[in-house]
Tab-separated table of C-alpha atoms in Angstrom:
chain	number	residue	atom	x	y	z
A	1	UNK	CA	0.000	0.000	0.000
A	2	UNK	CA	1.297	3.256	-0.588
A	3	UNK	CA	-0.551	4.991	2.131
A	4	UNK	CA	-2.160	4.141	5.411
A	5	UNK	CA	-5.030	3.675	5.976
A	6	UNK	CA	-5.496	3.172	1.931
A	7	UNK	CA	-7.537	5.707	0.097
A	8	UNK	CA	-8.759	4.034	-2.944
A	9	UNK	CA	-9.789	0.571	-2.513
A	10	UNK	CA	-11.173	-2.064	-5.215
A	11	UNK	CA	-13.637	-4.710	-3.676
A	12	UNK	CA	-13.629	-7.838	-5.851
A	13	UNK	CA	-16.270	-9.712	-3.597
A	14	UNK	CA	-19.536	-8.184	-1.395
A	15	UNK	CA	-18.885	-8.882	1.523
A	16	UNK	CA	-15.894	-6.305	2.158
A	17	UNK	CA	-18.284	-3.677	0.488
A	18	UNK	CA	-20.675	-4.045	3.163
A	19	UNK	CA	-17.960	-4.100	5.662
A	20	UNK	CA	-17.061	-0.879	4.852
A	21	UNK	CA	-20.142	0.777	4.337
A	22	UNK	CA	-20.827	-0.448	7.511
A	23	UNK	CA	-17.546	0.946	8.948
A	24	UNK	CA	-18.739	4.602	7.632
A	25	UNK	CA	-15.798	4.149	5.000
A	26	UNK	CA	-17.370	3.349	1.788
A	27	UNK	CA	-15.743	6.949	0.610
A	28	UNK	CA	-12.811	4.736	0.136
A	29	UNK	CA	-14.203	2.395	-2.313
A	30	UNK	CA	-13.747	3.122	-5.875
A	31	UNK	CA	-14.923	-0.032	-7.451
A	32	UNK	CA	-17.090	-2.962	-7.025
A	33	UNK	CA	-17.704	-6.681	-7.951
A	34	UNK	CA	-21.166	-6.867	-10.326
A	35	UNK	CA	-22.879	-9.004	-7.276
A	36	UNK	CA	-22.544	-6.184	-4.635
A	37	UNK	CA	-26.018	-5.066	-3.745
A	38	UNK	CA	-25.438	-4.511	-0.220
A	39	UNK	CA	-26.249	-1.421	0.513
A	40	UNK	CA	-28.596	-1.302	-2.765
A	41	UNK	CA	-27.238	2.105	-3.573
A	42	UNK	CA	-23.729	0.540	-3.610
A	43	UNK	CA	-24.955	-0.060	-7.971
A	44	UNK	CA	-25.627	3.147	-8.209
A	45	UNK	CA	-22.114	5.006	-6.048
A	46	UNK	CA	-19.640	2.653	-7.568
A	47	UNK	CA	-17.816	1.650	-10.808
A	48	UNK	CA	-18.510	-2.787	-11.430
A	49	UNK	CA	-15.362	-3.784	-12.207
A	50	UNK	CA	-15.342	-7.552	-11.811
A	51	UNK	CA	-17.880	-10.765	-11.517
A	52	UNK	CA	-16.258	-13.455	-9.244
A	53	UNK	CA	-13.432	-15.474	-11.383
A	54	UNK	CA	-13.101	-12.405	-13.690
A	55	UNK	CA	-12.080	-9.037	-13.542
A	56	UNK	CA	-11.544	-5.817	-16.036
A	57	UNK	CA	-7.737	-5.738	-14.671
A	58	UNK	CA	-7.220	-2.474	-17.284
A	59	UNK	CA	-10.335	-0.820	-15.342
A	60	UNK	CA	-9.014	-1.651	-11.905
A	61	UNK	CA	-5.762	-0.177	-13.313
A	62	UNK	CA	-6.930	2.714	-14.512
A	63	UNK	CA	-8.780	3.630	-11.063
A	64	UNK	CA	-5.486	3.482	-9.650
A	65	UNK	CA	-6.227	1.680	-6.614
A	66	UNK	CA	-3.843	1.927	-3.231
A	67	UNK	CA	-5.502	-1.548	-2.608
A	68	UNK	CA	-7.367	-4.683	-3.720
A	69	UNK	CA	-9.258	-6.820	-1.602
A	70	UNK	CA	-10.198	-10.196	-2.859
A	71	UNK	CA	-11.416	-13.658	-1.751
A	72	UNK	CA	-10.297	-17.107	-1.587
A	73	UNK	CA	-8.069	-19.103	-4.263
A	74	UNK	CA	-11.070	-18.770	-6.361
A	75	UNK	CA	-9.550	-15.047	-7.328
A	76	UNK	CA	-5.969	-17.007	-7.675
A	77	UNK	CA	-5.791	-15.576	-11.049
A	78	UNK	CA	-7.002	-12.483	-10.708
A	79	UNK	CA	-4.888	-11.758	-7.926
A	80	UNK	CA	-1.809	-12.792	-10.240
A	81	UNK	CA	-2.241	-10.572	-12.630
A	82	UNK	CA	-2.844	-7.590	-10.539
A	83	UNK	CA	0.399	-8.770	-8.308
A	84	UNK	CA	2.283	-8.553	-11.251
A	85	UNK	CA	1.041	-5.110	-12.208
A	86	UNK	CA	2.675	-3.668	-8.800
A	87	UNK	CA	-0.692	-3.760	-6.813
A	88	UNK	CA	-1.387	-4.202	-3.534
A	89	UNK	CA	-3.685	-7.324	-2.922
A	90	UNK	CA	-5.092	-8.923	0.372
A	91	UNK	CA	-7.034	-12.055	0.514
A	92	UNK	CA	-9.284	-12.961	2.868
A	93	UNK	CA	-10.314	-16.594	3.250
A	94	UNK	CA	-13.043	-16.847	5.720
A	95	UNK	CA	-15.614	-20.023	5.403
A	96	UNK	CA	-16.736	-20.445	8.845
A	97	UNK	CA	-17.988	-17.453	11.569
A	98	UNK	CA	-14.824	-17.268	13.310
A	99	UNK	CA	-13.206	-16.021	10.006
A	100	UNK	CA	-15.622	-14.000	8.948
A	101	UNK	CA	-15.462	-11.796	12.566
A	102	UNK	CA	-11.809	-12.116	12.230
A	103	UNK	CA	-12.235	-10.475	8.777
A	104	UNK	CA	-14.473	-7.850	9.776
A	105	UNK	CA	-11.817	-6.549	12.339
A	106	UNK	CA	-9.302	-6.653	9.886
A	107	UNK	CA	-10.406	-4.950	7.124
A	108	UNK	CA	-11.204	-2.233	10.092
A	109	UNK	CA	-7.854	-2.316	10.781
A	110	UNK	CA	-6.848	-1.871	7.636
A	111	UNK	CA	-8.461	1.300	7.209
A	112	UNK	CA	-8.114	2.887	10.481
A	113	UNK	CA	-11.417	1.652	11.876
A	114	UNK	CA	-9.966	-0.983	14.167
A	115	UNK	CA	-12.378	-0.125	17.192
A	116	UNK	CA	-15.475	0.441	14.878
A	117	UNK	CA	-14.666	-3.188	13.104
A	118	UNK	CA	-14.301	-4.501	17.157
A	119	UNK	CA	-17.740	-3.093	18.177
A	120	UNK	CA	-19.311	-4.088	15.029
A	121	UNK	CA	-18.237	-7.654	15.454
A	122	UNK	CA	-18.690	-7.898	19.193
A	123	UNK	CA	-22.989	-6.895	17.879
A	124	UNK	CA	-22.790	-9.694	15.649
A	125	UNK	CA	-21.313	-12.045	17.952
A	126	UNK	CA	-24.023	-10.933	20.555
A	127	UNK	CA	-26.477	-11.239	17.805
A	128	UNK	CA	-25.964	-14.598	17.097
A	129	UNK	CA	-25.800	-15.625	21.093
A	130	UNK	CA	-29.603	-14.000	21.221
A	131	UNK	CA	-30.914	-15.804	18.576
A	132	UNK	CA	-28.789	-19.070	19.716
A	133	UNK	CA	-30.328	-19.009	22.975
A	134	UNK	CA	-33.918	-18.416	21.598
A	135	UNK	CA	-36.418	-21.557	23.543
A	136	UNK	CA	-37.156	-23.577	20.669
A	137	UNK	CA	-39.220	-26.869	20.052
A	138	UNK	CA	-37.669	-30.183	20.564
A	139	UNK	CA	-36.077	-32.420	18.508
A	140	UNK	CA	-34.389	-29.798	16.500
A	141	UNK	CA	-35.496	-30.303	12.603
A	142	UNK	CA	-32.645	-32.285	10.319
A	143	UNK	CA	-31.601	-29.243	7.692
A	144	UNK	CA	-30.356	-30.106	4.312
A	145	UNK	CA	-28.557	-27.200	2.622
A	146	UNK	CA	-28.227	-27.132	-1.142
A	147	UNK	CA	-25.982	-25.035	-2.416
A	148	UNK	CA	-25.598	-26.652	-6.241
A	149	UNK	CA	-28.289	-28.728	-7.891
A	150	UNK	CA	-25.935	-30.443	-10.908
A	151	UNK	CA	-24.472	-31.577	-9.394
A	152	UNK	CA	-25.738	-31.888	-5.490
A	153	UNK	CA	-23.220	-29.481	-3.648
A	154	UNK	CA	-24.206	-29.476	0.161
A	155	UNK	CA	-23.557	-25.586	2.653
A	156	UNK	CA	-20.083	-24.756	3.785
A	157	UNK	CA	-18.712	-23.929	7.312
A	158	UNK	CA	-20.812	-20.506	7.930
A	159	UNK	CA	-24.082	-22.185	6.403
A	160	UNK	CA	-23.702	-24.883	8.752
A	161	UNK	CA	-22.750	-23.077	11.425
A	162	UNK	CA	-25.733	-20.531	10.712
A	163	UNK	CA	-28.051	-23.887	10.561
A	164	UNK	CA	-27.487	-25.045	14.590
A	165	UNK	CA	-27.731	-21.181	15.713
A	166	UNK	CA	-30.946	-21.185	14.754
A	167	UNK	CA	-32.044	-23.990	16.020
A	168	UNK	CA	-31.854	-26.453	13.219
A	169	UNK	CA	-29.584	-29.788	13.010
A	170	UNK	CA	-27.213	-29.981	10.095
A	171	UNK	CA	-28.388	-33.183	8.085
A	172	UNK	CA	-24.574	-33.208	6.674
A	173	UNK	CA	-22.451	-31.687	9.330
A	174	UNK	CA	-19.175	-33.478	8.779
A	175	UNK	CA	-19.095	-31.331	5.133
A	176	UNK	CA	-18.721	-28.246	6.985
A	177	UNK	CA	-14.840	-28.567	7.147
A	178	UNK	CA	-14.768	-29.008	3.164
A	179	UNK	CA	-13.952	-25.834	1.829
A	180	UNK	CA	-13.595	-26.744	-1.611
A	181	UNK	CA	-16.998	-27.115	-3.500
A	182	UNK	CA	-15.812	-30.148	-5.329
A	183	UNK	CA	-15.139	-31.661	-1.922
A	184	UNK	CA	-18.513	-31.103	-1.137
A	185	UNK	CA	-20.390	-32.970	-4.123
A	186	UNK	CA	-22.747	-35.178	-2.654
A	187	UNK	CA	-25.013	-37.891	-4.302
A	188	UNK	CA	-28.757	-37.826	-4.498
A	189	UNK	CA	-28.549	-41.393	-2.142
A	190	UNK	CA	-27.038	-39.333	0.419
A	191	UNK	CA	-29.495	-36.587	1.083
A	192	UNK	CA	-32.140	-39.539	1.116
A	193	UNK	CA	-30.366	-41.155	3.697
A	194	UNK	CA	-30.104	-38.415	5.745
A	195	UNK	CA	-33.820	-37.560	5.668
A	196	UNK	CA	-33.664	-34.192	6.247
A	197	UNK	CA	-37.227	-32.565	7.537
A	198	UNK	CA	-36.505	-29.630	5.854
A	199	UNK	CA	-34.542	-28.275	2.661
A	200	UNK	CA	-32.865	-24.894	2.005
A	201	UNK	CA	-31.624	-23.874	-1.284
A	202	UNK	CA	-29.520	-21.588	-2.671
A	203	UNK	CA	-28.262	-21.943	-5.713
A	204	UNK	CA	-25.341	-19.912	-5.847
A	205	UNK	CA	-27.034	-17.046	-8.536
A	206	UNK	CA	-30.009	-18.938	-10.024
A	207	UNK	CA	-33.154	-18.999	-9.081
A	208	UNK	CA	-34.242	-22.302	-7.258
A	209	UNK	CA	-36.759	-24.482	-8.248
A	210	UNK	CA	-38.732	-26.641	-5.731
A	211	UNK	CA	-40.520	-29.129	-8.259
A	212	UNK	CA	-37.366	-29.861	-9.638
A	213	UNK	CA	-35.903	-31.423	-6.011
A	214	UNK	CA	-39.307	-32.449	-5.514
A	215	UNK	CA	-39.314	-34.494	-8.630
A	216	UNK	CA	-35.493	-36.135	-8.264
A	217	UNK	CA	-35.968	-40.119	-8.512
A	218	UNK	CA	-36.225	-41.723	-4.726
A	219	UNK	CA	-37.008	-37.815	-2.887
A	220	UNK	CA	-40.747	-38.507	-2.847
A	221	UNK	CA	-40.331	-39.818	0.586
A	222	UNK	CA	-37.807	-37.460	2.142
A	223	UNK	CA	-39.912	-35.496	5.128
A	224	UNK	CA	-39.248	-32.531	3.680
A	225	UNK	CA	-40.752	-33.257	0.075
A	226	UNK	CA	-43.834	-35.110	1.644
A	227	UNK	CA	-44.102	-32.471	4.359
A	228	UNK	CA	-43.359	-29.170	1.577
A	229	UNK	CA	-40.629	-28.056	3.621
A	230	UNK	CA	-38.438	-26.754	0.724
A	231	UNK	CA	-37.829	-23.165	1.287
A	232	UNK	CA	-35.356	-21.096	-1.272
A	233	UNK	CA	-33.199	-18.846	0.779
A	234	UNK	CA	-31.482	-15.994	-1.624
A	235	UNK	CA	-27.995	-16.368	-2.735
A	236	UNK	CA	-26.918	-12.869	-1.615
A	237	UNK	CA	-27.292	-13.251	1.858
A	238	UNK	CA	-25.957	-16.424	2.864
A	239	UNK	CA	-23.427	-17.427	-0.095
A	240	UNK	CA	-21.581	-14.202	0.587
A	241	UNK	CA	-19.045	-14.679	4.161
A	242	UNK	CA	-19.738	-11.023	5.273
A	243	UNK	CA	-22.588	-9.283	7.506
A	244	UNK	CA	-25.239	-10.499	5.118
A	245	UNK	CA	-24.834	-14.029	6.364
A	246	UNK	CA	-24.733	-13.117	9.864
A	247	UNK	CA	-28.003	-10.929	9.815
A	248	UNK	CA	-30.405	-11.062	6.947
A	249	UNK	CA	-29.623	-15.006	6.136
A	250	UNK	CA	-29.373	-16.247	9.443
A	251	UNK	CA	-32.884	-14.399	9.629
A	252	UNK	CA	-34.467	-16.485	6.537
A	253	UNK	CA	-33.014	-20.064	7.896
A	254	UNK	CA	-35.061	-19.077	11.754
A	255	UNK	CA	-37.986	-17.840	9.004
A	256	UNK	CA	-37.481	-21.315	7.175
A	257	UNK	CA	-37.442	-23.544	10.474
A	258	UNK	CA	-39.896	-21.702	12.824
A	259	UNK	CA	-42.198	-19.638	11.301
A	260	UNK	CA	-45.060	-21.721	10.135
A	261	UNK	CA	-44.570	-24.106	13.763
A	262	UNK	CA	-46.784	-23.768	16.364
């Protein structure tokens, strides 16, 4: 970086966008990945300058950025070529909570905000502990997440995670510690086995489409197809490891698990 805190910072994913409108720092910003809609104005303030495994690297260039913040090995090559164009990249790697609050403080850190970032993830923290400690009914309802339909790729860490906090049981849990999504590729047999009582999709961008898990070959008898527990819960707040997860998606999974029980 050439100066601290940075003045002109490139967000490749969301979830450091929301950070840092959060933060009161979204002056900084100067562009934005096409899938930021957190705030919704965030479309309308800020230069697109990327999707998610591709990027206008000339654009970014030409906005002169004192810093790029990116996600995961996914942005391997984007981070490359920017590297070798004398830029200053971090990447963040979070996939469970833990690393997403550990995220949040650094990025506020990073701009000068380090006691904002502590007291904003201190009221998520809180927030979670409130809603993990809210009586619910017993037994806690098996959750299958689907993240993929083709093929089947089950929730990683923070879905999970997000899953028990609100009461549900993860149908899958041991998949949590696969970060990879091609580690997490699961076969149609082994969401039947696992008779989950109720299914949450996301798929990652697309719209979801209940007949079409309702109608897989051997799902008729899954609890959650005979009981019409399938419940779409939208990509941009719980795909994204950032404040949307913690607050407006952990929201829809209680929504998706409690609302229509006595």
């Amino acid at each position: 970086m050439r100066y601290f805190p940075p003045r002109r910072i490139v967000c490749l994913t969301e979830e450091t966008v929301e950070t840092l409108y959060l933060l009161g720092e979204q002056d900084r910003i100067v562009g934005v990945s096409g899938y930021a809609v957190r705030p919704p104005g965030v479309r309308r303030e800020k230069p697109r300058v990327s999707a998610f495994i591709s990027a206008d690297i000339p654009k970014i260039l030409a906005l002169e950025p004192d810093l790029v913040l990116a996600f995961s090995d996914l942005q391997a090559n984007i981070v490359a070529d920017l590297v070798r164009a004398g830029v200053a990249v971090h990447v963040f790697n979070q996939r469970d909570i833990a690393g997403i609050l550990a995220m949040i403080r650094t990025l506020g850190a990073m701009v000068g905000a380090a006691e904002r970032a502590d007291q904003l993830a201190r009221s998520f923290q809180e927030r979670l502990a409130r809603i993990a400690a809210a009586p619910r009914a017993s037994p806690r309802p098996r959750v299958y997440f689907e993240e993929w339909d083709d093929p089947l790729i089950s929730g990683i860490g923070w879905v999970s995670e997000l899953i028990e906090i609100a009461g549900g049981e993860d149908a899958l849990p041991k998949l949590r510690f696969q970060q990879a999504a091609k580690d997490r590729i699961i076969s149609p047999d082994t969401v039947r086995d696992a008779a989950p009582e109720v299914i949450l999709a996301s798929w990652c961008g697309k719209k979801v489409v209940p007949d079409r898990i309702r109608q897989r070959p051997g799902w008729g008898g899954i609890p959650a197809v005979r009981n019409n527990r399938i419940v779409e819960i939208k990509s941009t707040i719980i795909l994204q490891p950032g404040p949307a997860a913690l607050t407006d998606g952990l929201d829809a999974i209680v929504k998706a698990l409690w609302a229509e029980q006595p």
